[in-house]
GROMACS .gro file of C-alpha atoms in nm:
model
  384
    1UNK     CA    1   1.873  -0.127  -5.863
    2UNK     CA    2   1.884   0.261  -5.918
    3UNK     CA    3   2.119   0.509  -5.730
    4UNK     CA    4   1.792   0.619  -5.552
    5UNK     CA    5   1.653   0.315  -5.493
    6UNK     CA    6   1.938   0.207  -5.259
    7UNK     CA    7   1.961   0.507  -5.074
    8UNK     CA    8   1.839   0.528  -4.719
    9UNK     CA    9   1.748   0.233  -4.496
   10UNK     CA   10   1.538  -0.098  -4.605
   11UNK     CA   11   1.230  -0.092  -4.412
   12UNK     CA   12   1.287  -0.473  -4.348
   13UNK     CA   13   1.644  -0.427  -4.245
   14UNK     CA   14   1.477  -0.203  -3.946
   15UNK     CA   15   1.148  -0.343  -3.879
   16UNK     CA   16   1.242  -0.711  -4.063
   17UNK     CA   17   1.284  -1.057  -3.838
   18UNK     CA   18   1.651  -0.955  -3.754
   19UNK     CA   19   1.464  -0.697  -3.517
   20UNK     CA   20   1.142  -0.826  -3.417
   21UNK     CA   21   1.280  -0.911  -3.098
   22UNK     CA   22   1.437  -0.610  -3.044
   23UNK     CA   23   1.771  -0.630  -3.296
   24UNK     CA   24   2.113  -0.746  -3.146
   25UNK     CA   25   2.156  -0.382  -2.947
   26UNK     CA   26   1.859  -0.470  -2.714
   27UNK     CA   27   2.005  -0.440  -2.378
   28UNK     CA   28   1.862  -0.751  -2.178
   29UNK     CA   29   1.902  -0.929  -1.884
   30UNK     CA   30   1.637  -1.204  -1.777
   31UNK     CA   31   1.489  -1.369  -2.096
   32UNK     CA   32   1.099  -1.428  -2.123
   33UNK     CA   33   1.241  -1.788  -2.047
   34UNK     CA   34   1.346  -1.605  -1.724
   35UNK     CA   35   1.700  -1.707  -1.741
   36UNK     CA   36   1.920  -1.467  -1.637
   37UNK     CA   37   2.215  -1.350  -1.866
   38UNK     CA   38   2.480  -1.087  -1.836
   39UNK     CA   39   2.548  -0.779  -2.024
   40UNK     CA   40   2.945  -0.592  -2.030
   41UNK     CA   41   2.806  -0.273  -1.974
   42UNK     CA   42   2.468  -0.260  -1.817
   43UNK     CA   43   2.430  -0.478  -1.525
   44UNK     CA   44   2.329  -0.509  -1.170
   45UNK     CA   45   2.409  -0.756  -0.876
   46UNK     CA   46   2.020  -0.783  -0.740
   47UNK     CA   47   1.931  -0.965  -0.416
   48UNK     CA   48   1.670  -1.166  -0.357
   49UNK     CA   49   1.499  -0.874  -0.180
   50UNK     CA   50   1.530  -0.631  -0.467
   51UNK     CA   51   1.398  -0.883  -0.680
   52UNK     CA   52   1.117  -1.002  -0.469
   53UNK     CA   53   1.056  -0.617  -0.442
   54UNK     CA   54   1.045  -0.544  -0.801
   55UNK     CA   55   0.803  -0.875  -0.826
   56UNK     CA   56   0.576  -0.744  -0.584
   57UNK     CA   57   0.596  -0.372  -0.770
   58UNK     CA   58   0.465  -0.478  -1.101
   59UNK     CA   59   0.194  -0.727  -0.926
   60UNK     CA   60   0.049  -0.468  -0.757
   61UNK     CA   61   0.122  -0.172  -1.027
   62UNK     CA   62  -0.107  -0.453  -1.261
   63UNK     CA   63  -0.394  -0.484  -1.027
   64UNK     CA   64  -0.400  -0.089  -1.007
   65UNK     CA   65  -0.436  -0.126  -1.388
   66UNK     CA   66  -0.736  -0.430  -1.336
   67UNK     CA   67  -0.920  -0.249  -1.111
   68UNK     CA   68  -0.909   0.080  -1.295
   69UNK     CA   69  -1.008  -0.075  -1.585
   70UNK     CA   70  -1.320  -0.260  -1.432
   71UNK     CA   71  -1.414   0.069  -1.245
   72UNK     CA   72  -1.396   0.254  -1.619
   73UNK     CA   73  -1.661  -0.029  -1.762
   74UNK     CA   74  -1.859   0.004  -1.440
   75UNK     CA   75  -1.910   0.400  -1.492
   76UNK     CA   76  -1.702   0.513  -1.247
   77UNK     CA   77  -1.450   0.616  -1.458
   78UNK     CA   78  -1.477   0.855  -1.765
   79UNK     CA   79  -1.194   0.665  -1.901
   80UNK     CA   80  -0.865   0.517  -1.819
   81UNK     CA   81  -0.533   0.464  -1.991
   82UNK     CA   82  -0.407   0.133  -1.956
   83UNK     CA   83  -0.055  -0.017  -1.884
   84UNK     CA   84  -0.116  -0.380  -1.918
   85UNK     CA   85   0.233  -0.535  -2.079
   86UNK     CA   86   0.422  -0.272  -1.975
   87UNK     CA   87   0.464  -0.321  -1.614
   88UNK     CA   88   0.859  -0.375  -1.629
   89UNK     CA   89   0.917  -0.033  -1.824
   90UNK     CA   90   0.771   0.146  -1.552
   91UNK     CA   91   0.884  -0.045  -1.233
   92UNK     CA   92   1.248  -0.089  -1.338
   93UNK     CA   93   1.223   0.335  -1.457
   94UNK     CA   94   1.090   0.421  -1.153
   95UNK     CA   95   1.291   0.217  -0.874
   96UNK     CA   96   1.599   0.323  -1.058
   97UNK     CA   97   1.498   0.692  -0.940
   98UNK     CA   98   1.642   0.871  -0.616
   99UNK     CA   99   1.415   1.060  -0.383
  100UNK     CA  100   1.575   1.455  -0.573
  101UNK     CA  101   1.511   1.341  -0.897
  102UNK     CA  102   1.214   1.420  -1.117
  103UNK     CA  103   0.942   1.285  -1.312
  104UNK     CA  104   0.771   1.410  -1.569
  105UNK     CA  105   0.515   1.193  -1.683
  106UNK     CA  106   0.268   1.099  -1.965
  107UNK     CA  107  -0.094   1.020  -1.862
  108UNK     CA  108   0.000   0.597  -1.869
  109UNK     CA  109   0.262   0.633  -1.581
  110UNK     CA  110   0.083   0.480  -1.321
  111UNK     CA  111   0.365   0.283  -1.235
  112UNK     CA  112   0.621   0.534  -1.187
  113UNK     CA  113   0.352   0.694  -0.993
  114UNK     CA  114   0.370   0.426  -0.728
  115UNK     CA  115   0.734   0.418  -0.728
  116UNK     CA  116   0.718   0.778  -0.649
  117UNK     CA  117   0.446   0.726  -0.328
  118UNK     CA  118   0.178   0.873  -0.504
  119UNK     CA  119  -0.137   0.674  -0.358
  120UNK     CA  120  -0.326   0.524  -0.698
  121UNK     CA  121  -0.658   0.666  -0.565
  122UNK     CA  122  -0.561   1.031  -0.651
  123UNK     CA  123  -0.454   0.935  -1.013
  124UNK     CA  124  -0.806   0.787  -1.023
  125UNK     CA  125  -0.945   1.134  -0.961
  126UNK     CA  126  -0.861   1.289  -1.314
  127UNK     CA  127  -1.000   0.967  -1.487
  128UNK     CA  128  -1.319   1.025  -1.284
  129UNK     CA  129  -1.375   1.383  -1.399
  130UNK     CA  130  -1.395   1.510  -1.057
  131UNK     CA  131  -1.002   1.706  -1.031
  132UNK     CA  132  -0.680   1.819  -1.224
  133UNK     CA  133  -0.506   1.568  -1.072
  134UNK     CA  134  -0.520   1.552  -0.698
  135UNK     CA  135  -0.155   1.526  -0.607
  136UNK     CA  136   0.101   1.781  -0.526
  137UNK     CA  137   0.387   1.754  -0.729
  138UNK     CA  138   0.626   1.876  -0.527
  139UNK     CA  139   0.593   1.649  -0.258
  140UNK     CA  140   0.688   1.340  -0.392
  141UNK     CA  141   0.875   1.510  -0.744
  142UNK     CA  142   0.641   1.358  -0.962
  143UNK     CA  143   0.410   1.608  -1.217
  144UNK     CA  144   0.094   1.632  -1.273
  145UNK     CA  145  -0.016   1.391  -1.573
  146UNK     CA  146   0.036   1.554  -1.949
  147UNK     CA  147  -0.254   1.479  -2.170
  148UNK     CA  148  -0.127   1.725  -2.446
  149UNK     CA  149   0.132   1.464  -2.654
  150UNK     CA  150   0.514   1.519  -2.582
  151UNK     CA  151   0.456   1.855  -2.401
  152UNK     CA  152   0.598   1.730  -2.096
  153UNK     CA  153   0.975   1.682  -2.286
  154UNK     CA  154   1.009   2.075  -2.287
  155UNK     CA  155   0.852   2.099  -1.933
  156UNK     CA  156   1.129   1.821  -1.822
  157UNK     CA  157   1.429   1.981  -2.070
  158UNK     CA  158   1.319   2.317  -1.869
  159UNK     CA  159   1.314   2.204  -1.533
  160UNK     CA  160   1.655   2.048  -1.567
  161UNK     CA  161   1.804   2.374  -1.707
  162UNK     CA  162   1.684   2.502  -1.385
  163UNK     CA  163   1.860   2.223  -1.169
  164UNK     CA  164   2.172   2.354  -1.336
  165UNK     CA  165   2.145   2.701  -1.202
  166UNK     CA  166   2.003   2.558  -0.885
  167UNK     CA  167   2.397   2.429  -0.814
  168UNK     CA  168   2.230   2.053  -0.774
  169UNK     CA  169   2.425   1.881  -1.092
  170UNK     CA  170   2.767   1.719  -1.073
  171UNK     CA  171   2.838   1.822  -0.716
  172UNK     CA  172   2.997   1.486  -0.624
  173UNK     CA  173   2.750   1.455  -0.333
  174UNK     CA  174   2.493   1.175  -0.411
  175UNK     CA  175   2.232   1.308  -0.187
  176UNK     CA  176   2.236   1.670  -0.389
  177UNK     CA  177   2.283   1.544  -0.737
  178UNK     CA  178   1.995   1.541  -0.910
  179UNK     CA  179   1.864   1.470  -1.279
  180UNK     CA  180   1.508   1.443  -1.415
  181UNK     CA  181   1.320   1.162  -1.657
  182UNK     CA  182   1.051   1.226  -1.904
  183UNK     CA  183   0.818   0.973  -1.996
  184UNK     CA  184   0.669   0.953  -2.314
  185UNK     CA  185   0.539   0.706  -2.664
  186UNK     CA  186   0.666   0.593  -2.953
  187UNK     CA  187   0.381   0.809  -3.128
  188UNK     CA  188   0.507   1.116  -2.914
  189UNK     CA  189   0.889   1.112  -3.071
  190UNK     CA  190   0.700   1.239  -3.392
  191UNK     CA  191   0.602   1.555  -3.264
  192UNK     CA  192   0.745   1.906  -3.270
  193UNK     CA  193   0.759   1.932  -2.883
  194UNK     CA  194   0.976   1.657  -2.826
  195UNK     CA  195   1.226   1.706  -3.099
  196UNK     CA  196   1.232   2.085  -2.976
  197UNK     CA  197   1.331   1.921  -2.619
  198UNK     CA  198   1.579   1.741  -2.797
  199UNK     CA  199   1.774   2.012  -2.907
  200UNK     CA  200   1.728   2.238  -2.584
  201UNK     CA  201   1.890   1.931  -2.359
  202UNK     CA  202   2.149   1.867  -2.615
  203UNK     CA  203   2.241   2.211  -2.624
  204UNK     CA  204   2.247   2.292  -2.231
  205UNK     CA  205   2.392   1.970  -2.172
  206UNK     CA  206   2.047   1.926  -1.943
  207UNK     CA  207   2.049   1.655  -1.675
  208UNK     CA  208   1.739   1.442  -1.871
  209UNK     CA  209   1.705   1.169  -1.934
  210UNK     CA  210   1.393   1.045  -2.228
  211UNK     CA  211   1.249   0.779  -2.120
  212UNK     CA  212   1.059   0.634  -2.448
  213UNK     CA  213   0.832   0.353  -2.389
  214UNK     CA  214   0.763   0.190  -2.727
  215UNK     CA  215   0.467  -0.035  -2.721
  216UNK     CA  216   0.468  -0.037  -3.088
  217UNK     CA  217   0.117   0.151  -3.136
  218UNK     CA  218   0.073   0.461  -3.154
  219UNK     CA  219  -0.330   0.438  -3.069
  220UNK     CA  220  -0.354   0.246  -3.426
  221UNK     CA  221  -0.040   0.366  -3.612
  222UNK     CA  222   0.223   0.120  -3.578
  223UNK     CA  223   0.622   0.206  -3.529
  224UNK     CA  224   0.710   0.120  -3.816
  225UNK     CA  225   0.437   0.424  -3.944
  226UNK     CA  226   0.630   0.643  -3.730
  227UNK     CA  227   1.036   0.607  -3.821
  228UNK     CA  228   1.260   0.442  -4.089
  229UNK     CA  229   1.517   0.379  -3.851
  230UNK     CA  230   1.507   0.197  -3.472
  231UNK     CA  231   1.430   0.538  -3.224
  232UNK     CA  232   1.736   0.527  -3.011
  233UNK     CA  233   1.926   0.630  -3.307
  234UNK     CA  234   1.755   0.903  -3.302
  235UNK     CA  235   1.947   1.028  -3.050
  236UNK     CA  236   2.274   1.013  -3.220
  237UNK     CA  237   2.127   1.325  -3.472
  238UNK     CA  238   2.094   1.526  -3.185
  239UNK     CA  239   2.424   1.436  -3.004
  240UNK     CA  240   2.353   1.287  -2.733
  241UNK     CA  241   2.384   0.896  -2.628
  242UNK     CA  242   2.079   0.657  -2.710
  243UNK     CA  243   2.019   0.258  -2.588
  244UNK     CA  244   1.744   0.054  -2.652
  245UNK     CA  245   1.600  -0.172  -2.346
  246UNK     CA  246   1.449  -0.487  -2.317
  247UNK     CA  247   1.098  -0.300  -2.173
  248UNK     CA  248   0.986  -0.627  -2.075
  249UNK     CA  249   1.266  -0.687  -1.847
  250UNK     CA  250   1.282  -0.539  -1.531
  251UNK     CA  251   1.619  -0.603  -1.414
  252UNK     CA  252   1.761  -0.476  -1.757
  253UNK     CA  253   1.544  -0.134  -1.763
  254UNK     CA  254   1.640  -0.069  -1.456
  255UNK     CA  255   2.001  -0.158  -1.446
  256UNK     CA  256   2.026   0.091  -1.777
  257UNK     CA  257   1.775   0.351  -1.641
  258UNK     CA  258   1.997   0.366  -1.317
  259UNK     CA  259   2.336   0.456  -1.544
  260UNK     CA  260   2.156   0.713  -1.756
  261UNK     CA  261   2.014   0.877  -1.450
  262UNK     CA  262   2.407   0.887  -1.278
  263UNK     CA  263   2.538   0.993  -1.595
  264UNK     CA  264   2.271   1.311  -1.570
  265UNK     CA  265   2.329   1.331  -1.232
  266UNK     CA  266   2.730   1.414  -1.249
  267UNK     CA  267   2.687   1.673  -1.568
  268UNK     CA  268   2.727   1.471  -1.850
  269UNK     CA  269   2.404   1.587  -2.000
  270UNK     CA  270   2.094   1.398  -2.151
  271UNK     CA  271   1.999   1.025  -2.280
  272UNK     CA  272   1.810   0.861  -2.476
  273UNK     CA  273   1.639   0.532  -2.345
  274UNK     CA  274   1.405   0.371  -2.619
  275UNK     CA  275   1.211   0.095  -2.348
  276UNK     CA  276   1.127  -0.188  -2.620
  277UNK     CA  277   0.763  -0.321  -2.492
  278UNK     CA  278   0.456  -0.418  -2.653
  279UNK     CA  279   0.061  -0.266  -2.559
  280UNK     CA  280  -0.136  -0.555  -2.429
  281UNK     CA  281  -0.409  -0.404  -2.390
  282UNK     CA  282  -0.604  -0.070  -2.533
  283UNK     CA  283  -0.481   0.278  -2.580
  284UNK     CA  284  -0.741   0.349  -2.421
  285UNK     CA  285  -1.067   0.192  -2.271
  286UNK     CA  286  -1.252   0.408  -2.578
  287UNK     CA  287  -0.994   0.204  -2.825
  288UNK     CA  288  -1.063  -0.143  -2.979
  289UNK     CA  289  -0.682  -0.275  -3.089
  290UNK     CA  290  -0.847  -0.548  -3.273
  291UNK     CA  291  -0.967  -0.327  -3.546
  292UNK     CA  292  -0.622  -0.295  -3.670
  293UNK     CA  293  -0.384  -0.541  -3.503
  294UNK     CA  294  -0.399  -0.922  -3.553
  295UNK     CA  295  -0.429  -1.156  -3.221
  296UNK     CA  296  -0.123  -1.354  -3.345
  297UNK     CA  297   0.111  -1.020  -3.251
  298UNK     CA  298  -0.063  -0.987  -2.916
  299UNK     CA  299  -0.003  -1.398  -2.821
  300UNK     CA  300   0.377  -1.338  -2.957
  301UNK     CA  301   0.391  -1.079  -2.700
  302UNK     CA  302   0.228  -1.269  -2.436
  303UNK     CA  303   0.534  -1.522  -2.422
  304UNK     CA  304   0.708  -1.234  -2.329
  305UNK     CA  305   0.488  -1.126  -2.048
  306UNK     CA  306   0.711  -0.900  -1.768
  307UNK     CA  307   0.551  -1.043  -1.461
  308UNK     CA  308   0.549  -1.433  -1.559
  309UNK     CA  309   0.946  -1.435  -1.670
  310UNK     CA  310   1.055  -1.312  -1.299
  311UNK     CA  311   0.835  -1.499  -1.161
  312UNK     CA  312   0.955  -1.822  -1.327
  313UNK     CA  313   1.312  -1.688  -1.226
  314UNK     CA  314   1.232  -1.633  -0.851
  315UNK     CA  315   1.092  -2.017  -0.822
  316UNK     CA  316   1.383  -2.156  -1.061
  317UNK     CA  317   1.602  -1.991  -0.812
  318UNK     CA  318   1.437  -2.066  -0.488
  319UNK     CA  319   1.406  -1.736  -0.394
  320UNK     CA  320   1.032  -1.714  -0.271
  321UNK     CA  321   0.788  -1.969  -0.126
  322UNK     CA  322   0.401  -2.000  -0.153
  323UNK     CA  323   0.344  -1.793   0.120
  324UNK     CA  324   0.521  -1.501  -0.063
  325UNK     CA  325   0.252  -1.541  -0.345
  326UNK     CA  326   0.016  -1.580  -0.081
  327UNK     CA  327   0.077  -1.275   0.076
  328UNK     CA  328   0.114  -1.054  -0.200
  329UNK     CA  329  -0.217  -1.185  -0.335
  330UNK     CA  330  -0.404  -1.063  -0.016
  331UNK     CA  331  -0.224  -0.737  -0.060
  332UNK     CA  332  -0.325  -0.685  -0.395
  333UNK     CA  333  -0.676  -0.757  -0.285
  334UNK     CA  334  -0.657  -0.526  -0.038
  335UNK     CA  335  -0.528  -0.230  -0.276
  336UNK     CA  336  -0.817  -0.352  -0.520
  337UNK     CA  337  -1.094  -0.295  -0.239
  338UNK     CA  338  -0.903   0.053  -0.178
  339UNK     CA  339  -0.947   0.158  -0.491
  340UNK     CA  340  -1.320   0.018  -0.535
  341UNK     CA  341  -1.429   0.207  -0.258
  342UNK     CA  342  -1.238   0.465  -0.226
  343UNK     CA  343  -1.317   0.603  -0.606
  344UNK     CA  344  -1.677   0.571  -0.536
  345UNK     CA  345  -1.626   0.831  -0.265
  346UNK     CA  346  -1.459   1.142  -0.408
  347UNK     CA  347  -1.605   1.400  -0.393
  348UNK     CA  348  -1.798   1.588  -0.661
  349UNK     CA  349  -1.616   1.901  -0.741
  350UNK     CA  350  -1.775   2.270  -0.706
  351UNK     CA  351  -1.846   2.459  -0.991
  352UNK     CA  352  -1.703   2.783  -0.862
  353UNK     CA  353  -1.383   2.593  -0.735
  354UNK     CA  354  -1.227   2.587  -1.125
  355UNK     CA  355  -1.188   2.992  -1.139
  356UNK     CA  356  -0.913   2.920  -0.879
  357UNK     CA  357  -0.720   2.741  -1.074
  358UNK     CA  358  -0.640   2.948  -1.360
  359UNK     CA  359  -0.402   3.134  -1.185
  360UNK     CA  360  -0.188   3.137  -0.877
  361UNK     CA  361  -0.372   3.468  -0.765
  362UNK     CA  362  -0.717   3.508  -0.883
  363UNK     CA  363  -0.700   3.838  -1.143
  364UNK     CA  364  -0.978   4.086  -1.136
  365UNK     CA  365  -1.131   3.980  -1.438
  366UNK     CA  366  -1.104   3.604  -1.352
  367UNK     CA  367  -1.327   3.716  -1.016
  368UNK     CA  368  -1.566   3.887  -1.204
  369UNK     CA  369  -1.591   3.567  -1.408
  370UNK     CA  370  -1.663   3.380  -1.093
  371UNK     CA  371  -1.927   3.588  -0.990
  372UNK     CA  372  -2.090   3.644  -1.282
  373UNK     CA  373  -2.126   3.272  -1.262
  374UNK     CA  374  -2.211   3.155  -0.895
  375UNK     CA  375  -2.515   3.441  -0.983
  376UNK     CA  376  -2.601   3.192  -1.291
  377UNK     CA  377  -2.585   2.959  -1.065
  378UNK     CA  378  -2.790   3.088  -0.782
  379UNK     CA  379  -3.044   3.171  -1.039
  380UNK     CA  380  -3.196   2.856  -1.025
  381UNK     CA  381  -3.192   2.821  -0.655
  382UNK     CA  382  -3.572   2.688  -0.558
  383UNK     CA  383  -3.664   2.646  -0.892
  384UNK     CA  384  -3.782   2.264  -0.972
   0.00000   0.00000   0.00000
């Protein structure tokens, strides 16, 4: 072997067997077997409430997915991102967060989106074509969905500079502290926008944390297209602390999003968290994953399945009965009919209404704009 040759990482030292699981850092703490093991640093004592809770969470965060789906190959829906498989990631990220802190999401986070009361009928709105995104931001500290890959890293690294000059970082007082999470891909750590919001946190010490959710396709490019060595080591170049998560586990993702969001929280700057998941389903409902992955990586994956390995858990342990399932199963049917119904009745937007939101005060020339058009418009008033 040549001095060259040997320099750098082996491909199948990184993306080999040893790792396929996740490599011996993967933080984890209920195995798809659903047994539940213990980890020295990142744990959690969970009661049968929480967990119940966090059941019922990615249950009903699913059948938003279902139902979103269907509505897409019924026509009522332009298109739709999916987040089949990757229900824990989101959940255990998103019930980890307090009420001050921020999100900054993606356009797959429709999870985190109903962790942070957002009602899943506005996020249906931008699929459908007919608004921006019909949800205020401020009111329950979750943005507006990023279509634009990795953009919302710099948005994120900014907004927690500003909590730092806002006084709201390592006061002591957990109702005050704050700290912010941006979502994003695997695909996403390869652009310019998100290494750029690496530095910037790492820099300002920014209260972030980077919430990576690696599915392992980026649309069709897999991982190991995108890195030579396992992305929370990334981190390390840019000095700041990274961990990678069992995504599939919902008691470990949250038990390790919790610490990175307290360590934000009291000033010790950002984090890396790489969420180790898989895609079951499509990038999107335009994308056909079986022109480039095989079926025997998606039935691995299945064994793994987030909502099955609590589930098996919560009945090992005696922890629910049938009229838990029972229950939450008429729930979810009743969020399904929600949805149905209620996407079929938003409202067609007006043409004239998108020359107000260019700006936060309509310019001169954007109102001449507007006029020039509603006269376009009007021009073919009574005409057949």
């Amino acid at each position: 072997m040549s001095e060259h040759e040997s320099f750098g990482p082996d491909l199948a030292e990184v993306f080999g067997p040893s790792q396929s699981d996740g490599g011996p850092d993967l933080v984890q703490l209920l195995t798809p077997e659903g047994e539940r093991v213990h980890h020295p640093e990142f744990d959690h004592d969970f009661s049968a409430e929480e967990l119940r809770g966090l059941y019922r969470d990615m249950v009903l965060t699913r059948r938003i997915d279902v139902e979103a789906t269907a509505l897409q190959r019924h026509g009522e829906l332009g298109i739709w991102a999916q987040l089949l498989g990757q229900e824990a990631a989101q959940i255990g990220a998103g019930r980890a967060l307090r009420p001050q802190d921020y999100v900054f999401p993606t356009y797959r986070e429709h999870g985190v989106a109903y962790c942070k009361g957002v009602d899943p009928l506005r996020l249906l709105g931008l699929f459908r074509g007919v608004d921006q995104g019909g949800w205020d931001p401020n009111e329950n500290n979750f943005g507006l969905y990023t279509i634009v890959i990795g953009a919302q890293t710099l948005h994120a690294t900014g907004y927690a500079m500003g909590m730092q000059r806002d006084g709201v970082v390592g006061t002591g007082d957990p109702d005050r502290d704050s700290a912010v999470i941006a979502h994003f891909g695997d695909g996403a750590s390869s652009q310019g926008d998100v290494n750029e919001a690496f530095i910037f946190a790492a820099s300002y010490n920014a209260p972030v944390v980077f919430f990576c959710q690696n599915n392992q396709w980026a649309i069709s490019e897999p991982i190991e297209r995108q890195t030579r060595i396992p992305l929370y080591q990334r981190a390390l170049g840019f000095g700041f602390p990274g961990i990678r998560v069992d995504g599939n586990d919902v008691l470990a993702t949250y038990a390790v999003t919790k610490a990175a969001l307290q360590r934000a929280r009291e000033g010790n700057g950002p984090s890396f968290v790489e969420a180790y998941t898989y895609r079951m389903g499509a990038h999107t409902t335009t994308d056909d994953p079986t022109r480039y992955r095989l079926n025997d990586e998606l039935e691995h994956w299945k064994l793994k399945d987030p909502i099955e390995r609590l589930k098996v858990y919560l009945r090992r342990n005696g922890l629910v009965d049938q009229e838990f399932f029972d229950d939450l199963d008429a729930e979810a049917k009743e969020l399904g009919h929600h949805l149905r119904e209620g996407c079929k009745a938003l409202p067609d937007p007006k043409p004239l209404d998108q020359f107000g939101y260019v700006f936060s005060e309509m310019t001169d020339e954007i109102a001449a704009q507007r006029d020039e058009f509603a006269a376009y418009l009007a021009s073919f008033e009574g005409s057949h």
